[in-house]
Amino acid sequence: KLAGKRVTPESLETLEEQLLSADLGYITVESILDVVERHSKSDFIQKVNEHLVNLLPGKFNPTPFENPTILLVVGVNGTGKTTTAAKLAHLYKKMGQTVTLIAADTYRAAAVDQLKIWGNRVGCNLVCNEKTAEPTSVLFDGLESARANKSDVVIVDTAGRLHTYSNLMAELAKMYRVVENRFPEFTLRSLIVMDASLGQNSIIQAKEFGKHVKLDGAILTKLDGTARGGIVFPLFQELGIPVEFIGIGEDLYDLEHFDPNAYVDGLLG
Amino acid sequence: QITERFESIFRSVRGLGKITDKNINDTAREIRRALLDADVNFSVAKSFVKTVQEKAQGTKVLKSIKPGQQFVKIVQDEMVALLGEKVEDLELTSKPSIILLAGLQGAGKTTSAGKLANRLKKSGKSVLMVAADVYRPAAVQQLIMVGKQAEVPVYEEGTGDPLAICKRGIEKARSLKNDVVILDTAGRLHLDGEMMTEIQSISDAVNPDEILFVADGMTGQDAVKSAQAFHEALPLTGVILTKMDGDARGGAAVSIREVTGKPIKFIGTSEKLDGLDVFDPKRIADRILG
Ligand SMILES: Nc1nc2c(ncn2[C@@H]2O[C@H](COP(=O)(O)OP(=O)(O)OP(=O)(O)O)[C@@H](O)[C@H]2O)c(=O)[nH]1
Ligand SMILES: Nc1nc2c(ncn2[C@@H]2O[C@H](COP(=O)(O)OP(=O)(O)OP(=O)(O)O)[C@@H](O)[C@H]2O)c(=O)[nH]1
Ligand SMILES: [Mg+2]
Ligand SMILES: [Mg+2]
C-alpha cells in the first residue's frame, strides 16, 4: 500500500507502522524516517527499499569450507538451534563435505534424542554422550572424533540459555576456550540463532552472548511465520553481526541464504 | 536502557511545577518510545499514551499539588488495568478436567505441561499428561522425561493421529479416575491452515476446561498477530507467558491481553519444574514500565 506514493505525512506514518511492527525498533525506524523525509521526493518506495538494503549485510553465499571448520550454534531457549544445526549439517553434506554433529546439550530432556533423529535423517556422523552432564566433555570427545575422521565441518548444538544466567554464559565461554586451546587447527565460528518473532531483547541477547563467545554471524529462524525479524538491522548496524541464513520451516531443507534484496522486498511487500 | 528511560521520564515529570499540555505531549512521546522498546505493540502503545494524556489533562492532575506524582500514578494504574487487575487461577470443574496447551513453535508448551502437572500434583490432584505432538523429533520422549521428573504418568502412542491420541488419553484418565488431563500439542504457525484446523478439531472434540495460549515472554510486535489468530481459532481461557526469568521487558503481555481479552494466568520463571508463578499484574506492569 506504499507503492508509488510520494512522501506525505500519511505515507511516512504507514511506513513507520510497517517498520515498527517488523521489530526494527524505534531507534532504527526513527533514523530511517529521518533520512527518507529529508531525501525522498518522488519514487518514494524505491528510495526506501534502496536505503533499507544499504543498511544490511550483502547476500550471503555459503561455500565448502577449505579449512576444517567448527560451527558453534548458540542462543536462548527454543529459538531453533537443534533444528538449524541439522539443517546446516544437511547443507554442507549436500556440498560434498564430511560433517560431524556434536550433541552438546547435555541438559534438556530428550535434547540428545532429538539431534540423534536429525543426524539419522541427514546421514552424518553424530557424537553424543548420554551419561555426562558436562557439555565440554562431549565437545572434546566430538572434536577428537572429528579430527580422526577428517571432518570438514563440525556443527555443535548447545543448550538453550538465557543470557541473564552468568553460570550458563560462563559454561559457553569455557566451551569456546576449549576449542581455541585444544583444537586450534579448526576455524571456529559461532552463530547465534534468533527467533524472528522475538523483539528488542534479541539485541541484548546478541550483546551478552557476544561478551562470552565471538559471534561471527546470526541465523534468523521462523521467518515462515508473520514475524519479519527486523532485528537484522540493528544486529548489523549496531553490533556488526550479519545474518547469514534464515529458517523458513521445520524440515531439513528449510534453510535459505540471507539475501538483503529479497528480505527488504518481503518487509515492504 | 528502558529502566533508565522511564526513571528519567518520571523524574522529569515529578519535578514539574505544573503540568501543561506541552509537557504532557513531550512526555507522551517519551513514554511511547519506552513502551516500543519494551515490545508493547505499536498500536497498543499509541492508544495507551492517548488514554494517559487524556487522563493527565483532566482537572484532577492540573489542580493537584504534586502533578508529576499524579501523572506517574496515572501511567502505572493504566498499565495495571490493561494487564487485568485480578489474578485468575485455573477453572477445573469437570472430572477429568482437561487442559489444552497451544502455541507457536518453541514457546515452552512441553515444559509448561510439566510445570502445570507438578503444581496440580502438589495441590493434591492426580494428573495425566498426553503426548499429542507426533511431529517434532523426540517430542514424545521429552514429555515422558518431564513426566518422570514430575512423577506424573504420560499417555503416548508414539506416532499417530493427535486427535485420536487425545481422545484415548482422556479415556485412559477417566478409567484411572485422574482429576486433570494435560494435552501437550505440537508448536504450530497461525499461518498453517492444516495445523490450526487440527487444534480446532481437538478442542471441538474434547471440550477442554482450559485452553491456554503458551507464548514466549520475549515476543515482539508479532504477539498481537499470533495471539489474535489463536484467539479467533480457539475459545482460549488464558495465557501462559514463558521465559520471564530473562530480562525481556515483557510488553507482549500487554499486547496479548489487549487483543484476546483473556487473563494471563501464569508466567514461566525458569526451565525447572517449579518455575511457574501465578501472574501478578502489578509486578509485570512495573517490569514493563521499568
Ligand atoms: N516454523 C518454523 N519452526 C521452526 C523453525 N526452526 C525451528 N522451528 C521449530 O521450533 C521449535 C524449537 O526448535 P528447536 O530446534 O528444538 O529449538 P532449540 O533452540 O534447539 O531449543 P532448546 O534447545 O530447547 O533451546 C521446534 O518445534 C522446531 O521445529 C523455522 O524456521 N520455522
Ligand atoms: N528459562 C526458561 N526456559 C524455558 C521456560 N519455559 C520453557 N523454557 C525452555 O524453552 C525451550 C523450549 O521449551 P519447550 O517446552 O520444548 O517448547 P515447546 O513449546 O514445547 O516447543 P515445540 O513443541 O517445539 O513447539 C526449552 O529449552 C525449555 O527448557 C521458562 O519459563 N524459562
Ligand atoms: Mg535444542
Ligand atoms: Mg513441545
XYZ file of C-alpha atoms and ligand atoms in Angstrom:
625
model
C 0.000 0.000 0.000
C 3.033 2.257 -0.005
C 3.907 1.641 -3.663
C 4.219 4.644 -5.930
C 3.221 7.162 -3.276
C 5.086 10.401 -2.818
C 6.290 11.366 0.611
C 3.331 12.617 2.598
C 2.769 12.611 6.345
C 0.365 9.701 5.802
C 2.794 7.621 3.771
C 5.516 8.285 6.353
C 3.173 7.160 9.120
C 2.266 3.998 7.191
C 5.958 3.300 6.655
C 6.674 3.910 10.328
C 3.976 1.461 11.411
C 5.128 -1.134 8.929
C 8.735 -0.930 10.105
C 7.864 -0.792 13.809
C 5.622 -3.845 13.501
C 8.572 -5.668 11.906
C 10.577 -5.228 15.134
C 13.200 -2.852 13.698
C 12.986 -0.938 16.988
C 12.091 2.725 17.328
C 15.707 3.996 17.157
C 16.335 2.343 13.778
C 12.891 3.345 12.498
C 13.249 6.987 13.535
C 16.629 7.264 11.801
C 15.217 5.669 8.632
C 12.239 8.055 8.611
C 14.627 10.946 9.141
C 16.662 10.050 6.050
C 13.584 9.298 3.925
C 11.913 12.538 4.953
C 14.950 14.590 4.009
C 15.803 12.921 0.733
C 12.816 11.353 -0.977
C 10.715 13.478 -3.230
C 9.442 11.031 -5.810
C 9.701 7.313 -6.293
C 9.278 7.075 -2.536
C 9.102 3.345 -2.050
C 12.012 2.634 -4.375
C 14.169 5.054 -2.372
C 13.089 3.431 0.916
C 13.876 0.000 -0.490
C 17.378 1.060 -1.571
C 18.059 2.755 1.754
C 16.992 -0.344 3.734
C 19.074 -2.684 1.565
C 22.102 -0.455 2.182
C 21.678 -0.873 5.929
C 22.001 -4.651 5.629
C 24.858 -7.094 5.034
C 25.395 -8.285 1.476
C 23.922 -11.501 0.102
C 25.409 -14.482 1.921
C 26.866 -17.223 -0.240
C 27.944 -20.351 1.662
C 30.723 -22.370 0.034
C 32.516 -25.565 1.146
C 34.969 -24.848 3.945
C 38.586 -25.089 2.809
C 39.876 -25.499 6.360
C 38.163 -27.829 8.873
C 35.570 -25.579 10.498
C 33.561 -25.724 13.696
C 30.174 -24.050 13.770
C 29.145 -23.416 17.380
C 25.371 -22.956 17.442
C 24.205 -20.828 20.385
C 21.168 -18.882 21.533
C 18.360 -18.562 24.048
C 15.817 -21.306 24.666
C 13.531 -22.525 21.901
C 14.870 -20.385 19.034
C 15.534 -23.365 16.748
C 19.203 -24.238 17.385
C 18.849 -28.033 17.215
C 16.705 -27.930 14.078
C 19.076 -25.379 12.499
C 22.151 -27.467 13.389
C 20.546 -30.321 11.453
C 19.734 -28.040 8.502
C 23.359 -26.836 8.416
C 24.628 -30.432 8.523
C 22.354 -31.262 5.592
C 23.533 -28.202 3.630
C 27.241 -28.948 3.955
C 26.762 -32.678 3.359
C 24.968 -31.808 0.100
C 28.048 -29.776 -0.862
C 30.076 -32.966 -0.520
C 31.718 -32.152 2.810
C 32.237 -34.617 5.669
C 30.068 -33.456 8.534
C 30.108 -34.284 12.237
C 27.290 -33.215 14.542
C 28.047 -32.861 18.249
C 25.140 -33.138 20.689
C 26.475 -30.813 23.365
C 23.117 -30.074 25.013
C 23.534 -32.368 27.972
C 20.868 -30.609 29.984
C 17.400 -30.502 28.444
C 15.082 -33.523 28.393
C 15.477 -35.546 25.177
C 17.799 -32.976 23.563
C 20.252 -35.687 22.510
C 17.411 -37.948 21.275
C 16.151 -35.054 19.174
C 19.518 -34.430 17.496
C 20.101 -38.177 17.041
C 16.921 -38.431 14.987
C 18.036 -35.491 12.865
C 21.523 -36.958 12.478
C 19.995 -40.147 11.101
C 17.881 -38.174 8.651
C 20.881 -36.153 7.463
C 23.055 -39.258 7.316
C 26.140 -37.822 9.004
C 28.364 -38.677 11.983
C 26.945 -37.767 15.349
C 28.814 -37.691 18.636
C 26.953 -37.716 21.939
C 27.370 -38.935 25.495
C 24.153 -39.511 27.356
C 25.977 -40.266 30.585
C 27.515 -36.848 31.130
C 26.125 -33.529 32.325
C 29.298 -31.819 31.114
C 28.897 -30.277 27.663
C 32.620 -29.537 27.456
C 33.477 -33.224 27.696
C 31.119 -34.144 24.839
C 32.559 -31.280 22.819
C 36.074 -32.582 23.479
C 35.209 -36.170 22.506
C 33.359 -34.940 19.446
C 36.282 -32.863 18.217
C 38.744 -35.716 18.755
C 36.445 -37.907 16.679
C 36.086 -35.205 14.014
C 39.868 -34.872 13.852
C 40.207 -38.643 13.464
C 37.651 -38.951 10.665
C 38.923 -35.772 8.969
C 35.604 -33.911 9.125
C 35.391 -30.743 7.047
C 32.578 -29.289 9.139
C 31.736 -29.850 12.782
C 28.409 -28.485 13.959
C 27.971 -28.153 17.711
C 24.439 -27.963 19.090
C 24.377 -26.326 22.521
C 21.689 -25.988 25.200
C 19.360 -23.030 25.096
C 20.334 -20.497 27.728
C 19.129 -17.087 28.813
C 21.998 -14.586 28.879
C 20.890 -13.496 32.348
C 22.383 -16.658 33.859
C 26.073 -15.932 34.373
C 26.907 -19.592 35.098
C 25.421 -20.672 31.753
C 27.278 -17.915 29.910
C 30.487 -18.965 31.669
C 29.854 -22.547 30.530
C 29.625 -21.327 26.946
C 32.798 -19.276 27.284
C 34.554 -22.365 28.624
C 33.456 -24.439 25.602
C 34.769 -21.711 23.294
C 38.149 -21.664 25.101
C 38.449 -25.471 24.965
C 38.144 -25.312 21.180
C 40.580 -22.407 20.827
C 43.174 -24.015 23.087
C 42.891 -27.731 22.318
C 41.763 -27.705 18.678
C 43.485 -24.667 17.142
C 43.745 -26.258 13.674
C 39.995 -25.793 13.233
C 38.471 -22.499 12.132
C 35.993 -21.629 14.880
C 32.776 -19.748 14.045
C 29.938 -19.036 16.442
C 26.477 -18.474 15.088
C 23.672 -17.103 17.236
C 20.249 -18.475 16.395
C 17.493 -15.897 16.819
C 13.747 -16.371 16.623
C 12.274 -13.810 14.200
C 9.227 -13.346 16.433
C 11.235 -12.112 19.404
C 11.505 -8.371 19.985
C 14.104 -5.916 21.212
C 15.549 -8.406 23.692
C 17.276 -10.064 20.704
C 19.749 -7.188 20.554
C 20.523 -7.604 24.251
C 20.920 -11.364 23.669
C 23.441 -10.774 20.908
C 25.346 -8.215 23.010
C 25.549 -10.526 26.011
C 26.376 -13.719 24.126
C 28.962 -11.697 22.235
C 30.773 -10.974 25.505
C 31.392 -14.691 26.042
C 31.951 -16.052 22.530
C 32.912 -14.178 19.404
C 29.744 -14.086 17.296
C 30.530 -14.352 13.596
C 27.014 -14.459 12.291
C 23.347 -14.924 13.082
C 20.644 -17.222 11.800
C 17.112 -15.874 11.883
C 14.507 -18.625 12.262
C 10.721 -18.954 11.868
C 10.557 -16.402 9.059
C 7.810 -18.582 7.588
C 5.546 -17.019 10.221
C 4.169 -13.478 10.260
C 7.129 -12.014 12.156
C 9.546 -10.085 9.970
C 12.683 -10.253 12.142
C 13.551 -6.567 11.714
C 16.194 -7.165 14.343
C 18.545 -7.874 11.380
C 19.004 -4.123 11.010
C 20.286 -3.195 14.498
C 22.163 -6.549 14.648
C 24.250 -5.446 11.684
C 24.282 -1.663 12.214
C 24.897 -1.628 15.973
C 26.740 -4.907 16.554
C 28.252 -5.720 13.171
C 26.719 -9.194 13.195
C 25.493 -10.271 9.744
C 22.509 -12.591 9.343
C 23.834 -15.427 7.169
C 20.923 -17.838 6.971
C 17.184 -17.720 7.537
C 14.986 -20.575 8.713
C 11.720 -20.866 6.831
C 10.250 -24.084 8.137
C 10.717 -27.214 10.209
C 12.312 -29.517 7.597
C 15.969 -30.142 6.711
C 15.857 -28.106 3.521
C 14.068 -25.110 5.107
C 17.246 -23.042 5.287
C 17.997 -20.191 2.902
C 20.938 -17.842 2.408
C 20.228 -14.326 3.595
C 19.517 -12.036 0.666
C 19.018 -8.360 1.619
C 17.006 -7.594 -1.514
C 14.603 -10.486 -1.031
C 14.395 -9.633 2.660
C 13.537 -5.941 2.114
C 11.023 -6.842 -0.607
C 9.324 -9.105 1.908
C 9.440 -6.354 4.525
C 7.870 -3.673 2.329
C 5.780 -6.151 0.360
C 18.118 1.031 28.583
C 14.409 1.230 29.247
C 14.610 1.229 33.039
C 16.587 4.396 32.974
C 14.246 5.827 30.372
C 11.128 5.517 32.482
C 13.084 6.543 35.584
C 14.162 9.724 33.833
C 10.718 10.364 32.346
C 9.146 10.073 35.765
C 11.904 12.078 37.399
C 11.413 14.955 34.995
C 7.616 14.767 35.326
C 7.780 14.716 39.138
C 9.997 17.782 39.011
C 7.404 19.748 37.071
C 5.834 22.592 38.999
C 2.719 22.378 36.925
C 1.553 20.130 34.146
C 0.911 21.829 30.828
C -0.364 20.429 27.551
C 3.120 20.883 26.102
C 4.949 18.872 28.713
C 2.262 16.182 28.689
C 2.823 15.863 24.943
C 6.608 15.730 25.285
C 6.340 13.117 27.992
C 3.832 11.178 25.902
C 6.366 10.860 23.088
C 8.975 9.576 25.514
C 6.541 7.103 27.035
C 5.616 5.789 23.593
C 9.309 5.208 22.799
C 9.826 3.448 26.098
C 6.811 1.180 25.505
C 8.039 0.284 21.988
C 11.410 -0.562 23.453
C 9.575 -2.818 25.916
C 7.949 -4.654 22.980
C 4.452 -3.313 23.559
C 2.642 -3.439 20.222
C 2.855 -0.056 18.481
C -0.902 0.478 18.178
C -1.469 -0.646 21.781
C 1.282 1.812 22.828
C -0.361 4.575 20.810
C -3.768 4.114 22.455
C -2.182 3.677 25.906
C -0.391 7.007 25.578
C -3.564 8.683 24.291
C -5.562 7.409 27.291
C -2.862 8.580 29.692
C -2.716 12.005 28.036
C -6.479 12.412 28.342
C -6.460 11.436 31.996
C -3.472 13.695 32.688
C -5.178 16.652 31.062
C -8.106 16.165 33.407
C -8.507 18.809 36.121
C -7.606 16.373 38.910
C -3.972 16.385 37.798
C -3.770 20.056 36.925
C -5.126 21.036 40.336
C -3.008 18.536 42.238
C -0.196 19.760 44.498
C 2.171 17.158 43.130
C 1.063 16.911 39.470
C 4.167 14.947 38.441
C 3.493 12.308 41.079
C -0.125 12.157 39.981
C 0.930 11.671 36.366
C 3.210 8.777 37.240
C 0.379 7.156 39.160
C -1.913 7.506 36.138
C 0.615 5.688 33.956
C 1.137 2.905 36.484
C -2.574 2.441 37.192
C -3.405 2.408 33.480
C -0.771 -0.280 32.841
C -2.037 -2.490 35.664
C -5.622 -2.040 34.432
C -4.553 -3.048 30.917
C -2.894 -6.192 32.201
C -6.012 -7.315 34.019
C -6.314 -6.368 37.626
C -7.377 -9.573 39.276
C -5.462 -12.801 39.361
C -7.330 -15.713 37.789
C -6.498 -19.311 38.629
C -7.364 -22.445 36.639
C -11.054 -23.363 36.479
C -11.171 -27.117 36.627
C -14.724 -28.246 37.115
C -15.176 -31.484 35.166
C -13.773 -34.878 36.056
C -11.361 -35.325 34.499
C -10.710 -31.635 33.819
C -8.969 -31.085 30.530
C -6.244 -28.520 29.881
C -5.263 -27.969 26.248
C -1.938 -26.197 25.555
C -1.482 -24.385 22.230
C 1.057 -22.002 20.769
C 3.883 -21.278 18.350
C 6.984 -23.434 17.971
C 9.415 -23.297 20.871
C 7.187 -21.180 23.145
C 7.547 -23.591 26.080
C 4.417 -25.784 25.916
C 6.018 -29.128 26.767
C 7.981 -27.632 29.654
C 4.851 -25.786 30.872
C 2.840 -29.018 30.741
C 5.290 -30.484 33.245
C 5.164 -27.374 35.405
C 1.362 -27.380 35.470
C 1.320 -31.099 36.263
C 3.803 -30.525 39.076
C 1.765 -27.651 40.517
C -1.511 -29.581 40.349
C 0.024 -32.732 41.842
C 1.458 -30.711 44.737
C -2.047 -29.334 45.366
C -3.330 -32.884 45.717
C -4.706 -33.562 42.233
C -3.924 -36.668 40.190
C -2.713 -35.727 36.727
C -2.187 -37.471 33.396
C -0.274 -35.811 30.559
C -0.963 -36.690 26.927
C 1.781 -36.549 24.283
C -0.093 -35.251 21.235
C 2.923 -33.806 19.388
C 3.654 -36.517 16.843
C 5.745 -34.295 14.586
C 8.746 -32.900 16.430
C 11.620 -35.396 16.727
C 11.681 -36.815 20.274
C 8.763 -34.629 21.444
C 7.059 -37.669 22.962
C 10.308 -38.715 24.642
C 10.713 -35.179 26.025
C 7.248 -35.282 27.649
C 7.911 -38.783 29.003
C 11.085 -37.498 30.673
C 9.291 -34.413 32.002
C 6.607 -36.756 33.359
C 9.256 -38.811 35.160
C 10.646 -35.651 36.761
C 7.182 -34.508 37.857
C 6.251 -38.071 38.818
C 3.169 -37.807 36.631
C 2.151 -40.524 34.134
C 2.237 -39.772 30.418
C -0.155 -41.271 27.874
C 1.506 -41.646 24.467
C 1.217 -43.688 21.294
C 4.463 -42.621 19.621
C 3.087 -41.516 16.293
C -0.490 -41.422 15.075
C -3.360 -39.000 14.839
C -3.149 -36.291 17.526
C -6.960 -36.106 17.819
C -7.286 -39.857 18.370
C -4.388 -39.808 20.839
C -6.074 -37.033 22.857
C -9.392 -38.874 22.913
C -7.804 -42.139 24.009
C -5.666 -40.308 26.550
C -8.762 -38.771 28.103
C -10.452 -42.173 28.176
C -7.400 -43.522 29.985
C -7.617 -40.659 32.515
C -11.274 -41.408 33.045
C -10.535 -45.090 33.734
C -7.672 -44.155 36.090
C -10.004 -41.628 37.778
C -7.474 -38.797 37.219
C -8.532 -35.302 38.230
C -6.764 -33.490 35.394
C -5.535 -34.306 31.879
C -2.985 -32.022 30.240
C -2.782 -32.190 26.440
C 0.642 -31.179 25.083
C 0.403 -30.325 21.391
C 2.861 -29.539 18.607
C 4.036 -25.992 18.054
C 2.255 -24.507 15.053
C 2.162 -21.325 12.999
C -1.168 -19.491 12.897
C -0.487 -19.227 9.150
C -0.611 -23.020 8.855
C -4.244 -23.754 7.976
C -3.937 -27.517 8.365
C -2.337 -27.296 11.788
C -4.852 -24.693 13.010
C -7.656 -26.991 11.826
C -6.029 -29.825 13.739
C -6.002 -27.988 17.057
C -9.564 -26.764 16.462
C -10.731 -30.331 15.924
C -9.050 -31.414 19.168
C -10.718 -28.573 21.046
C -14.137 -29.250 19.475
C -13.929 -32.960 20.206
C -12.796 -32.889 23.826
C -14.237 -29.571 25.014
C -11.397 -28.575 27.373
C -11.975 -26.776 30.677
C -8.936 -24.633 29.988
C -7.354 -23.734 26.652
C -4.095 -21.961 27.400
C -2.149 -19.998 24.792
C 1.530 -20.500 25.618
C 3.623 -17.554 24.421
C 7.293 -16.617 24.703
C 7.669 -13.645 27.057
C 10.318 -12.168 24.740
C 7.912 -11.970 21.763
C 7.945 -8.651 19.938
C 5.378 -6.906 17.756
C 4.194 -10.236 16.345
C 2.497 -11.051 19.671
C -0.614 -9.247 18.504
C -0.808 -11.199 15.242
C -0.273 -14.670 16.707
C -2.455 -14.086 19.778
C -5.232 -12.704 17.589
C -5.108 -15.724 15.303
C -5.169 -18.277 18.141
C -7.937 -16.309 19.855
C -10.034 -16.429 16.686
C -9.378 -20.138 16.173
C -9.912 -21.365 19.722
C -12.033 -20.401 22.739
C -8.935 -19.524 24.784
C -9.413 -19.319 28.541
C -6.000 -17.995 29.452
C -2.353 -17.430 28.640
C 0.989 -18.658 29.955
C 3.840 -16.236 29.307
C 7.155 -18.115 29.414
C 10.860 -17.336 29.871
C 10.211 -14.299 32.040
C 13.358 -15.142 34.011
C 15.224 -13.340 31.246
C 15.474 -9.556 31.017
C 12.901 -9.003 28.276
C 10.536 -6.239 29.432
C 7.518 -8.387 28.573
C 5.441 -5.877 26.579
C 3.975 -8.922 24.829
C 1.883 -9.355 27.993
C 0.008 -6.139 27.254
C -0.403 -6.906 23.560
C -1.694 -10.415 24.187
C -4.077 -9.310 26.938
C -5.375 -6.401 24.851
C -6.059 -8.435 21.741
C -7.535 -11.572 23.366
C -9.172 -10.131 26.456
C -8.055 -13.335 28.203
C -6.209 -13.413 31.530
C -2.536 -14.222 31.722
C -2.691 -16.974 34.334
C 0.935 -17.981 34.786
C 4.410 -16.858 33.909
C 7.375 -19.166 33.385
C 10.316 -18.229 35.593
C 12.869 -20.977 34.923
C 13.429 -24.202 32.985
C 12.716 -26.212 36.131
C 9.515 -27.927 37.150
C 8.775 -25.381 39.876
C 9.449 -22.437 37.527
C 5.814 -21.389 37.267
C 4.471 -18.304 39.054
C 0.921 -17.048 39.244
C 0.649 -13.891 37.113
C 0.896 -10.687 39.126
C -0.228 -7.678 37.040
C 1.420 -5.132 39.347
C 4.845 -6.817 39.094
C 4.640 -7.153 35.322
C 3.433 -3.521 34.992
C 6.482 -2.382 36.977
C 8.703 -4.517 34.782
C 7.312 -3.102 31.530
C 7.493 0.451 32.879
C 10.957 -0.081 34.336
N 8.059 -22.743 11.569
C 9.341 -22.906 11.916
N 9.628 -23.633 13.016
C 10.923 -23.799 13.340
C 11.987 -23.228 12.596
N 13.155 -23.585 13.200
C 12.830 -24.344 14.262
N 11.480 -24.475 14.361
C 10.711 -25.197 15.370
O 10.928 -24.537 16.604
C 10.833 -25.494 17.673
C 12.085 -25.408 18.520
O 13.185 -25.884 17.755
P 14.492 -26.483 18.439
O 15.432 -26.788 17.329
O 14.153 -27.564 19.396
O 14.958 -25.209 19.245
P 16.204 -25.104 20.213
O 16.742 -23.726 20.099
O 17.183 -26.190 19.946
O 15.522 -25.285 21.632
P 16.271 -25.521 23.016
O 17.396 -26.489 22.765
O 15.226 -26.110 23.910
O 16.756 -24.198 23.471
C 10.630 -26.856 17.012
O 9.244 -27.139 17.014
C 11.112 -26.630 15.590
O 10.517 -27.490 14.662
C 11.649 -22.436 11.443
O 12.484 -21.892 10.736
N 10.313 -22.324 11.152
N 14.494 -20.055 31.084
C 13.315 -20.581 30.755
N 13.285 -21.506 29.790
C 12.082 -22.049 29.480
C 10.876 -21.665 30.107
N 9.868 -22.403 29.564
C 10.424 -23.198 28.629
N 11.772 -22.982 28.571
C 12.753 -23.595 27.685
O 12.388 -23.229 26.358
C 12.775 -24.267 25.455
C 11.557 -24.684 24.655
O 10.646 -25.323 25.529
P 9.646 -26.470 25.025
O 8.816 -26.842 26.195
O 10.374 -27.544 24.308
O 8.784 -25.626 23.973
P 7.566 -26.138 23.092
O 6.570 -25.046 23.002
O 7.021 -27.426 23.624
O 8.255 -26.362 21.697
P 7.597 -27.085 20.434
O 6.939 -28.326 20.932
O 8.733 -27.361 19.529
O 6.652 -26.097 19.859
C 13.370 -25.367 26.315
O 14.773 -25.182 26.333
C 12.796 -25.104 27.688
O 13.604 -25.602 28.724
C 10.935 -20.639 31.131
O 9.946 -20.225 31.732
N 12.185 -20.162 31.414
Mg 17.959 -27.611 21.195
Mg 6.777 -29.221 22.704
